Amino acid sequence: MIRLCLSRLFQSALVLIVMSFVIYLLMGLMPGDPIDLMVSSDPDMTSQDAQRLRALYGLDLPVTERYLNWLSSALSGDFGFSRLHAKPVFTVIGPAFANTAILVGLSLILSLALGLSMGIWAAANPYSLKDYVINMLAFAGISVPAFWLALILIMVFSVGFGVLPAGGMSLPDETGMWNTAKYLVLPVCSLTIASIGGHTRYMRAAMLETMGQDYIRTARAKGLKESQVMLGHALRNALIPVVSIIALDFGALFSGALITETIFAYPGMGKLIFDAIMGNDYNLALITLLLATLFTLGGNVMADVVYGMLDPRIRISAGASD
Amino acid sequence: MASPSQLLLQRFSRHRMAFASATLLVILVVLTAMAPLFERVLAVSSSEVDLFNRFAAPNIRNLLGTDELGRDLLLRLLYGGQISLFVGITAALIASTMGTAIGLLAGYVGGRLDGFLMRLTDGVIALPLLPLLIVLAALDLSKLGLPDTLVNSENVSFYRIILIVSLAGWTTTARLVRASTLSLREQDFVLAARAQGCSDLRIMMRHILPNLTSPVIVATSLSVGNIILLESVLSFLGLGIQPPTPSWGNLLTNAQELIWESPELAFYPGILIFLTVIAFNFVGDGLQDALNPRTGKHVSSTT
């Protein structure tokens, strides 16, 4: 088990280091150039000045050298300034992360509560009308374009009924629970609808597979009530793969809501990443992309480890293959 | 006795949603292919700006009305559909070719190569997909040293989006194909082929690859939907197909700003994406049941 954890962590660290270089390279290939941006904002600058600035910031060095310079200052805690926000990068990330955590956390809770119970319900009545309807809804959920869903919600509730704001976040002079909450309703709804289908299908498939096991027949043969068989025997084991899916969702927390946040102008991580990429804010884009990678990798490791902890069969086979 | 392909068709058509979806997809493809014909018959234009005819209500010539520049909405949807469907299907094919090659190589050769390729696949799966695709879509191609004629050509956004979204789809196929190859390579017919002196390449291409058809078909049909969604998201954000060429995704870009004036502009492209994606997902599900009758619901329904 510990070996599994360590090898997973080592592998993820390797991916992270490789990705930091890849992302650094990609940033250099983005349109525009930091010095050109300075030149265009200052008409007095001559081309010699630009050349000197380039040398001053080390931008005339080869890319590997620039990367190592960046890496050493990043490792010592200096992540540079954000161009768009004119602040050190980390002071920009904090509040955005808190906003995303609220948004994604709420919708994850909702989606799990609804999706898992629908999945269990469908598996309890396989191939019935209920199952059929739930399946259809789940297919619709995984097939709907999240950004279009957001537009439709805006169309109905902001344009049509005019009851909810189309985007943004509460202003400082708007206080009270409802004023904070009303900006969250539509983004949370659209994120929830977009992820609920997947949760339903995973839960249903896991339940159906467990229901085919011998120990379920044993439990039924003992004369247990169907609800006891379902919730006491089947659900416990069916939840194992589902828990690891939740760990993956958790990893996506950092960047998963990019589209929804951009459409609703919700100031979270996803919008921060998108604006940084589109606005040539290299320092910010670099760090946020790396953090997104770190979180997704972390979610994956967590999924594997949780799976191994909950399912002794995995643990044994992983140990045997080592 | 029915032939295997008849049996397959029988099993597929028993999955009613899959059958209905396949029909819907055929209709969509035919309709989008007929766009030039509609253009001539209805005497409307998908590209010509007509500022006196903006936001026209549906009428006998503009069956769905016109957009903010007076262009016919129906035709723009049909031409957009040509692009979106073509990009989705082509990218899915490229992705599954890549996935099959990687999975086959990893599964057949095994050892260090297998370890490396599968760790690579794991690594790619564990990346934040959308932000990285956005970066790739926003790259300045001239900095890559590509010739200017290519960078400035009109079709570059088209090829670029196909390449980018296919990078997202190969991992699932690679894993599936590797798993199937691992069991296939232990089969007697592979041993027989080796005894006859077949080269490894020939065994892979002639003896193992044909047996991988069903997992690859299922994986491909299931990934088309996802790939169409990705293309529409990137085009919606302005990073995919560039206007004035329409795609279902970029038709929604302007629609967000015009949502107060003309909500139907935002409705139609999205519902078409939705229907296409759900149809591909149902077809994939149906193919999975038809090609692997022993897995999935049939096992659980008998117990």
XYZ file of C-alpha atoms in Angstrom:
625
model
C 0.000 0.000 0.000
C 2.725 2.437 1.003
C 4.684 1.347 -2.039
C 1.688 2.077 -4.245
C 1.336 5.553 -2.729
C 5.034 6.312 -3.112
C 5.241 5.143 -6.710
C 2.109 7.163 -7.557
C 3.522 10.264 -5.877
C 6.872 9.867 -7.599
C 5.210 9.437 -10.965
C 3.043 12.516 -10.422
C 6.033 14.590 -9.372
C 7.735 13.562 -12.597
C 4.685 14.538 -14.679
C 4.520 17.854 -12.835
C 8.164 18.697 -13.567
C 7.811 17.749 -17.228
C 4.606 19.766 -17.481
C 6.203 22.821 -15.869
C 8.757 22.853 -18.682
C 6.139 22.153 -21.368
C 3.874 24.912 -20.080
C 6.847 27.280 -19.862
C 7.694 26.493 -23.484
C 4.078 26.993 -24.561
C 3.920 30.361 -22.810
C 6.848 31.466 -24.934
C 4.871 30.540 -28.034
C 1.849 32.631 -27.095
C 1.109 35.628 -29.282
C 2.749 38.883 -28.219
C 5.894 39.492 -26.239
C 6.298 41.131 -22.824
C 8.789 43.689 -24.159
C 6.571 44.551 -27.140
C 3.767 45.189 -24.668
C 6.019 47.633 -22.765
C 7.118 49.308 -25.984
C 3.548 49.801 -27.154
C 2.584 51.421 -23.847
C 5.509 53.863 -23.861
C 6.020 55.929 -27.040
C 9.405 57.267 -25.853
C 11.028 53.880 -25.899
C 13.648 53.310 -28.582
C 14.644 49.976 -30.010
C 17.928 50.180 -28.045
C 15.874 50.553 -24.865
C 13.848 47.519 -25.827
C 17.071 45.614 -26.442
C 18.441 46.623 -23.052
C 15.178 45.626 -21.338
C 15.332 42.285 -23.056
C 18.829 41.740 -21.675
C 17.796 43.081 -18.250
C 14.959 40.579 -17.906
C 17.070 37.818 -19.385
C 14.728 37.381 -22.329
C 17.618 37.092 -24.799
C 18.821 33.885 -23.135
C 18.049 30.448 -24.581
C 14.776 28.957 -23.383
C 16.281 26.252 -21.141
C 18.300 28.874 -19.265
C 15.241 31.103 -18.895
C 13.260 28.130 -17.587
C 15.908 27.284 -14.993
C 16.001 30.936 -13.886
C 12.240 30.950 -13.533
C 12.281 27.630 -11.717
C 14.883 28.734 -9.184
C 13.008 31.937 -8.362
C 9.694 30.049 -8.255
C 11.169 27.503 -5.852
C 12.348 30.326 -3.630
C 8.787 31.628 -3.519
C 8.970 34.416 -6.086
C 6.277 33.862 -8.705
C 6.383 37.296 -10.247
C 3.759 39.928 -10.907
C 0.457 39.603 -12.688
C 0.302 42.004 -15.618
C -3.503 42.253 -15.727
C -4.023 42.678 -12.001
C -0.788 44.584 -11.196
C -0.334 42.519 -8.041
C 1.924 39.641 -7.013
C 0.554 36.480 -8.559
C -0.337 34.747 -5.319
C -2.461 37.560 -3.929
C -4.629 37.258 -7.063
C -5.053 33.498 -6.774
C -6.272 33.331 -3.159
C -9.697 35.008 -3.489
C -10.347 33.383 -6.866
C -9.680 29.980 -5.372
C -12.093 30.645 -2.500
C -14.815 31.616 -4.990
C -14.283 28.504 -7.069
C -14.272 26.300 -3.989
C -17.714 27.635 -3.011
C -19.123 27.238 -6.522
C -17.701 23.813 -7.320
C -18.154 22.506 -3.779
C -21.860 23.359 -3.740
C -22.533 21.863 -7.147
C -20.503 18.736 -6.335
C -22.581 18.150 -3.195
C -25.837 18.679 -5.101
C -24.786 16.540 -8.032
C -23.637 13.689 -5.789
C -26.756 13.753 -3.655
C -29.055 13.680 -6.679
C -26.925 11.605 -9.033
C -26.050 8.834 -6.602
C -29.610 8.417 -5.366
C -30.944 8.359 -8.937
C -28.297 5.779 -9.862
C -29.234 3.564 -6.897
C -32.912 3.961 -7.644
C -32.406 3.024 -11.298
C -30.319 -0.019 -10.365
C -32.970 -1.138 -7.874
C -35.498 -1.312 -10.720
C -33.398 -2.420 -13.689
C -35.032 -2.240 -17.135
C -38.194 -0.711 -15.737
C -39.734 2.523 -16.912
C -38.075 4.362 -14.011
C -34.679 3.035 -15.045
C -35.374 3.996 -18.633
C -36.346 7.564 -17.761
C -33.369 8.027 -15.422
C -31.071 6.648 -18.105
C -32.456 9.077 -20.662
C -31.952 11.977 -18.261
C -28.410 10.843 -17.532
C -27.597 10.626 -21.237
C -29.055 14.101 -21.711
C -26.927 15.348 -18.828
C -23.643 14.076 -20.246
C -24.488 15.274 -23.757
C -25.589 18.835 -23.100
C -22.971 21.493 -23.906
C -22.350 23.159 -20.523
C -21.937 26.622 -22.024
C -25.203 26.388 -23.931
C -26.995 25.196 -20.826
C -25.664 28.288 -19.064
C -26.963 30.488 -21.890
C -30.395 28.858 -21.704
C -30.535 29.367 -17.934
C -29.625 33.042 -18.420
C -32.266 33.290 -21.140
C -35.016 31.841 -18.935
C -34.216 33.235 -15.490
C -32.456 36.528 -16.257
C -33.972 37.628 -19.559
C -37.344 35.886 -19.346
C -38.377 36.092 -15.718
C -35.767 38.632 -14.650
C -35.438 37.005 -11.243
C -31.731 36.152 -11.187
C -28.633 38.096 -12.263
C -27.006 36.975 -15.529
C -23.539 37.073 -14.060
C -20.980 38.650 -11.788
C -20.788 38.587 -8.030
C -22.439 40.558 -5.268
C -21.303 44.165 -4.858
C -19.930 45.312 -1.501
C -23.081 47.363 -0.772
C -25.343 44.385 -1.393
C -25.470 42.538 1.891
C -27.529 39.700 3.280
C -27.740 36.039 2.442
C -29.943 36.337 -0.619
C -27.797 38.975 -2.276
C -24.749 36.733 -1.999
C -26.638 33.603 -2.902
C -28.535 34.862 -5.936
C -25.320 35.193 -7.973
C -24.538 31.579 -7.211
C -27.867 30.009 -8.171
C -27.445 29.885 -11.953
C -23.742 28.906 -12.051
C -24.304 26.182 -9.440
C -27.351 24.895 -11.333
C -25.580 24.720 -14.671
C -22.523 22.988 -13.188
C -24.720 20.532 -11.322
C -26.779 19.604 -14.381
C -23.575 19.140 -16.362
C -22.081 16.638 -13.881
C -25.152 14.836 -12.569
C -25.486 12.547 -15.601
C -22.014 11.122 -15.135
C -22.570 10.472 -11.427
C -25.895 8.750 -12.116
C -24.414 6.471 -14.756
C -21.382 5.528 -12.647
C -23.531 4.726 -9.634
C -26.024 2.707 -11.673
C -23.312 0.699 -13.443
C -21.446 0.012 -10.184
C -24.662 -1.038 -8.436
C -25.725 -3.346 -11.265
C -22.339 -4.999 -11.302
C -22.398 -5.571 -7.552
C -25.957 -6.873 -7.679
C -24.731 -9.714 -9.873
C -22.305 -11.013 -7.220
C -22.748 -14.248 -5.318
C -22.855 -12.657 -1.872
C -25.952 -10.707 -2.928
C -27.670 -14.006 -3.744
C -26.561 -15.264 -0.339
C -27.996 -12.200 1.364
C -31.297 -12.686 -0.478
C -31.298 -16.396 0.338
C -30.911 -15.540 4.024
C -34.256 -13.816 3.636
C -33.070 -10.237 4.075
C -35.380 -7.478 2.934
C -34.521 -6.103 -0.502
C -33.727 -2.698 0.997
C -31.264 -4.325 3.410
C -29.631 -6.186 0.544
C -29.390 -3.044 -1.562
C -28.156 -0.593 1.047
C -26.354 -2.883 3.460
C -24.627 -5.284 1.095
C -24.589 -3.930 -2.441
C -24.157 -0.200 -1.887
C -21.100 -0.533 0.342
C -19.170 -2.276 -2.389
C -20.667 -0.340 -5.286
C -19.498 2.895 -3.681
C -15.820 1.933 -4.015
C -15.412 2.902 -7.681
C -17.726 5.860 -7.157
C -15.582 7.239 -4.346
C -12.578 7.222 -6.635
C -14.606 9.130 -9.241
C -15.349 11.728 -6.562
C -11.621 12.057 -5.893
C -11.124 12.791 -9.596
C -13.864 15.437 -9.463
C -12.099 16.943 -6.501
C -8.954 17.303 -8.580
C -10.886 19.110 -11.270
C -12.049 21.602 -8.651
C -9.293 23.990 -9.558
C -10.041 24.487 -13.228
C -13.175 22.487 -13.849
C -15.580 25.394 -13.897
C -13.709 27.379 -16.555
C -16.574 27.666 -19.041
C -19.301 28.248 -16.471
C -17.272 30.902 -14.678
C -16.409 32.662 -17.914
C -20.030 32.812 -19.076
C -21.392 33.983 -15.731
C -18.426 36.350 -15.223
C -17.877 34.607 -11.886
C -14.450 35.610 -10.493
C -13.060 32.141 -9.802
C -10.004 30.153 -10.860
C -11.379 29.085 -14.233
C -12.048 32.633 -15.336
C -8.696 33.701 -13.908
C -6.903 31.074 -16.004
C -8.846 31.955 -19.142
C -8.324 35.707 -18.763
C -4.628 35.211 -18.017
C -4.135 33.116 -21.171
C -6.109 35.474 -23.377
C -4.655 38.649 -21.837
C -0.951 37.733 -22.217
C -0.525 37.623 -18.461
C 2.330 35.121 -18.699
C 3.279 34.897 -15.017
C -0.279 34.367 -13.888
C -1.137 31.914 -16.673
C 1.987 29.865 -15.959
C 1.286 29.503 -12.245
C -2.441 28.915 -12.544
C -1.927 26.259 -15.222
C 0.679 24.550 -13.059
C -1.581 24.663 -10.029
C -4.407 23.226 -12.123
C -2.073 20.410 -13.182
C -0.990 19.860 -9.574
C -4.584 19.605 -8.407
C -5.671 17.270 -11.198
C -2.662 15.030 -10.563
C -3.422 15.132 -6.844
C -6.994 14.084 -7.527
C -5.762 11.145 -9.587
C -3.353 9.979 -6.913
C -6.099 10.353 -4.327
C -8.468 8.303 -6.497
C -5.944 5.463 -6.777
C -5.043 5.498 -3.097
C -8.655 5.654 -1.924
C -9.514 2.782 -4.244
C -6.689 0.717 -2.829
C -7.647 1.543 0.749
C -11.301 0.644 0.297
C -10.860 -2.448 -1.833
C -8.483 -5.069 -0.427
C -8.599 -6.964 -3.743
C -6.844 -4.066 -5.487
C -4.285 -3.856 -2.714
C -3.363 -7.501 -3.073
C -3.107 -7.472 -6.850
C -1.077 -4.249 -6.789
C 1.268 -5.826 -4.269
C 1.567 -8.973 -6.346
C 2.426 -7.136 -9.544
C 5.184 -5.109 -7.900
C -29.198 -19.074 -39.627
C -28.386 -15.399 -39.790
C -24.952 -14.157 -40.731
C -22.862 -12.422 -38.046
C -23.505 -9.008 -39.550
C -27.252 -9.646 -39.657
C -27.138 -10.681 -36.008
C -25.223 -7.530 -35.233
C -27.791 -5.364 -36.983
C -30.573 -7.216 -35.191
C -29.020 -6.640 -31.800
C -28.313 -2.998 -32.632
C -31.860 -2.262 -33.782
C -33.223 -3.851 -30.608
C -31.585 -0.920 -28.755
C -34.351 1.486 -29.761
C -32.647 4.719 -28.751
C -29.491 3.753 -30.627
C -31.458 2.949 -33.744
C -33.424 6.207 -33.567
C -30.162 8.098 -32.960
C -28.454 6.526 -35.942
C -31.421 7.561 -38.097
C -31.256 11.099 -36.722
C -27.539 11.320 -37.495
C -28.073 10.159 -41.065
C -30.788 12.788 -41.505
C -28.504 15.483 -40.057
C -25.645 14.538 -42.352
C -27.911 14.519 -45.414
C -29.484 17.865 -44.499
C -26.151 19.583 -43.907
C -24.802 18.130 -47.138
C -27.791 19.602 -48.961
C -27.073 23.141 -47.717
C -26.010 24.480 -51.147
C -29.238 23.127 -52.626
C -31.353 24.944 -50.025
C -29.324 28.055 -50.707
C -30.260 27.955 -54.398
C -33.902 26.918 -53.978
C -34.730 29.428 -51.253
C -32.622 32.148 -52.901
C -31.126 33.221 -49.557
C -27.516 33.581 -48.548
C -25.585 32.216 -45.589
C -22.749 34.701 -45.995
C -24.083 37.878 -47.588
C -24.688 40.704 -45.138
C -28.109 42.359 -45.503
C -28.470 45.095 -42.914
C -32.068 45.875 -43.930
C -33.068 42.371 -43.000
C -31.540 41.953 -39.535
C -33.273 39.759 -36.948
C -36.018 38.911 -39.455
C -38.771 36.702 -38.066
C -39.141 33.291 -39.687
C -40.782 33.665 -43.097
C -41.195 31.763 -46.323
C -37.656 32.542 -47.533
C -35.812 32.662 -44.217
C -37.376 29.618 -42.628
C -35.752 30.288 -39.251
C -35.308 34.047 -39.696
C -32.024 35.932 -39.963
C -29.152 36.804 -37.632
C -27.661 40.136 -36.530
C -26.186 40.759 -39.992
C -29.224 39.664 -41.962
C -27.795 36.269 -42.909
C -30.152 33.327 -43.130
C -30.043 31.380 -39.863
C -31.085 28.000 -41.272
C -28.313 28.037 -43.849
C -25.735 29.147 -41.312
C -26.824 26.269 -39.085
C -26.505 23.807 -41.967
C -23.083 25.068 -43.077
C -22.016 25.194 -39.424
C -23.168 21.609 -39.098
C -21.010 20.562 -42.043
C -17.973 21.966 -40.249
C -18.840 20.716 -36.758
C -19.705 17.196 -37.904
C -16.654 16.980 -40.156
C -14.295 18.217 -37.436
C -15.874 15.918 -34.836
C -15.755 12.775 -36.943
C -12.309 13.413 -38.449
C -10.783 14.217 -35.064
C -12.377 11.130 -33.520
C -10.896 8.989 -36.315
C -7.432 10.519 -35.883
C -7.664 10.104 -32.115
C -8.669 6.471 -32.320
C -5.947 5.736 -34.891
C -3.391 7.236 -32.515
C -4.905 5.370 -29.583
C -4.969 2.072 -31.462
C -1.347 2.402 -32.577
C -0.159 3.230 -29.060
C -2.294 0.589 -27.348
C -1.339 -2.123 -29.853
C 2.360 -1.370 -29.577
C 2.255 -1.222 -25.784
C 0.214 -4.392 -25.435
C 2.108 -6.443 -28.016
C 5.680 -5.424 -27.295
C 5.203 -5.203 -23.531
C 8.097 -4.637 -21.143
C 9.729 -1.233 -20.895
C 7.915 0.191 -23.928
C 4.575 -0.820 -22.432
C 5.544 0.785 -19.137
C 6.618 3.992 -20.827
C 3.572 4.296 -23.109
C 1.109 3.556 -20.336
C 2.758 5.994 -17.921
C 2.551 8.550 -20.730
C -1.155 7.777 -21.132
C -1.709 8.046 -17.372
C 0.141 11.355 -17.381
C -1.983 12.773 -20.198
C -5.195 11.602 -18.518
C -4.135 13.352 -15.311
C -3.786 16.757 -16.995
C -6.305 19.604 -16.800
C -7.641 19.141 -20.300
C -9.571 22.286 -21.118
C -7.064 24.923 -19.921
C -4.262 23.174 -21.822
C -6.339 22.904 -24.988
C -7.081 26.622 -24.705
C -3.348 27.333 -24.514
C -2.690 25.155 -27.559
C -5.487 26.865 -29.466
C -4.128 30.306 -28.576
C -0.503 29.627 -29.623
C 1.104 31.872 -32.188
C 1.921 29.468 -35.001
C 4.478 31.797 -36.602
C 6.630 31.428 -33.465
C 6.764 27.702 -34.154
C 8.665 28.484 -37.333
C 5.860 27.446 -39.644
C 5.874 29.197 -43.034
C 3.787 32.397 -43.237
C 1.723 31.121 -46.130
C 0.472 28.301 -43.946
C -0.037 30.421 -40.833
C -2.041 33.049 -42.689
C -4.068 30.664 -44.804
C -7.789 30.549 -44.191
C -7.957 26.871 -43.387
C -5.384 26.931 -40.619
C -7.945 27.313 -37.819
C -9.756 24.336 -39.268
C -6.738 21.988 -39.303
C -5.540 23.283 -35.975
C -8.801 22.541 -34.179
C -8.928 19.016 -35.618
C -5.393 18.359 -34.356
C -6.015 19.879 -30.943
C -9.213 18.046 -30.147
C -7.819 14.744 -31.380
C -5.024 15.133 -28.806
C -7.725 14.880 -26.179
C -9.373 11.672 -27.309
C -6.719 8.996 -27.827
C -6.141 7.906 -24.224
C -9.351 5.891 -23.752
C -8.798 3.978 -27.000
C -5.167 3.327 -26.103
C -6.113 1.758 -22.771
C -8.905 -0.350 -24.247
C -6.776 -1.557 -27.145
C -3.868 -2.406 -24.877
C -6.096 -4.477 -22.604
C -7.534 -6.406 -25.569
C -4.094 -6.885 -27.140
C -2.708 -8.328 -23.909
C -5.225 -11.163 -24.022
C -5.136 -11.587 -27.815
C -1.375 -12.030 -27.957
C -1.637 -15.145 -25.748
C -4.112 -16.810 -28.133
C -3.183 -19.897 -30.116
C -3.639 -18.273 -33.517
C -0.916 -15.785 -32.653
C 1.343 -18.643 -31.651
C 0.504 -20.376 -34.944
C 1.340 -17.237 -36.895
C 4.626 -16.925 -35.049
C 5.424 -20.579 -35.740
C 4.890 -19.902 -39.436
C 7.574 -17.248 -39.185
C 5.422 -14.124 -39.379
C 7.209 -10.925 -38.408
C 5.977 -9.017 -35.352
C 4.658 -6.251 -37.585
C 2.659 -8.742 -39.635
C 1.243 -10.417 -36.524
C 0.179 -7.041 -35.166
C -1.364 -5.803 -38.394
C -2.842 -8.997 -39.833
C -3.680 -11.141 -36.825
C -4.312 -8.877 -33.863
C -5.618 -5.649 -35.403
C -8.684 -7.245 -37.082
C -9.706 -8.683 -33.715
C -9.574 -5.212 -32.181
C -12.323 -3.912 -34.461
C -15.122 -3.971 -31.937
C -13.424 -2.207 -29.019
C -12.068 0.419 -31.416
C -15.460 1.017 -33.027
C -17.138 1.378 -29.650
C -14.448 3.700 -28.297
C -14.553 5.846 -31.436
C -18.315 6.233 -31.522
C -18.340 7.112 -27.831
C -15.600 9.703 -28.278
C -17.196 11.549 -31.212
C -19.720 13.151 -28.880
C -17.054 14.377 -26.481
C -14.939 15.680 -29.315
C -17.856 17.621 -30.818
C -18.465 19.154 -27.383
C -14.803 20.183 -27.098
C -14.788 21.711 -30.576
C -17.922 23.689 -29.803
C -16.494 24.958 -26.523
C -13.253 26.113 -28.140
C -15.093 27.706 -31.069
C -17.496 29.361 -28.639
C -14.536 30.901 -26.803
C -13.240 32.213 -30.135
C -10.346 29.757 -30.294
C -11.649 27.234 -32.796
C -13.282 27.758 -36.164
C -12.972 31.450 -37.002
C -15.943 33.508 -38.277
C -17.241 34.225 -40.870
C -16.969 30.435 -41.375
C -19.814 29.156 -39.214
C -19.638 26.255 -36.769
C -22.231 25.362 -34.170
C -19.866 26.554 -31.457
C -18.988 29.950 -32.907
C -22.623 30.667 -33.837
C -23.178 30.796 -30.077
C -20.378 33.323 -29.454
C -22.349 36.307 -30.745
C -25.597 34.852 -29.506
C -24.560 35.439 -25.904
C -24.351 39.203 -26.449
C -27.563 39.228 -28.466
C -29.485 37.167 -25.959
C -31.749 40.118 -25.112
C -32.549 41.000 -28.734
C -32.838 37.566 -30.202
C -32.854 34.573 -27.856
C -33.569 32.081 -30.660
C -30.087 32.711 -32.105
C -28.714 31.098 -28.938
C -31.240 28.291 -28.962
C -30.831 26.552 -32.342
C -27.052 25.926 -32.523
C -27.020 24.559 -28.985
C -29.942 22.219 -29.492
C -28.225 20.854 -32.628
C -24.984 20.222 -30.690
C -27.013 18.600 -27.936
C -28.954 16.321 -30.315
C -25.825 15.310 -32.224
C -23.837 14.514 -29.092
C -26.641 12.569 -27.427
C -27.212 10.672 -30.681
C -23.534 9.668 -30.911
C -23.589 8.610 -27.251
C -26.655 6.431 -27.810
C -25.137 4.913 -30.951
C -21.951 4.139 -29.011
C -23.993 2.554 -26.238
C -25.961 0.492 -28.763
C -22.810 -0.633 -30.563
C -21.276 -1.641 -27.252
C -24.276 -3.864 -26.517
C -24.383 -5.238 -30.056
C -20.659 -5.980 -30.380
C -20.097 -7.362 -26.882
C -23.308 -9.266 -26.198
C -21.761 -10.877 -23.135
C -20.839 -7.682 -21.305
C -22.940 -4.859 -19.976
C -26.617 -5.167 -19.342
C -27.033 -8.728 -20.585
C -24.908 -10.188 -17.838
C -26.683 -8.330 -15.110
C -30.143 -8.914 -16.532
C -29.737 -12.682 -16.396
C -28.562 -12.782 -12.804
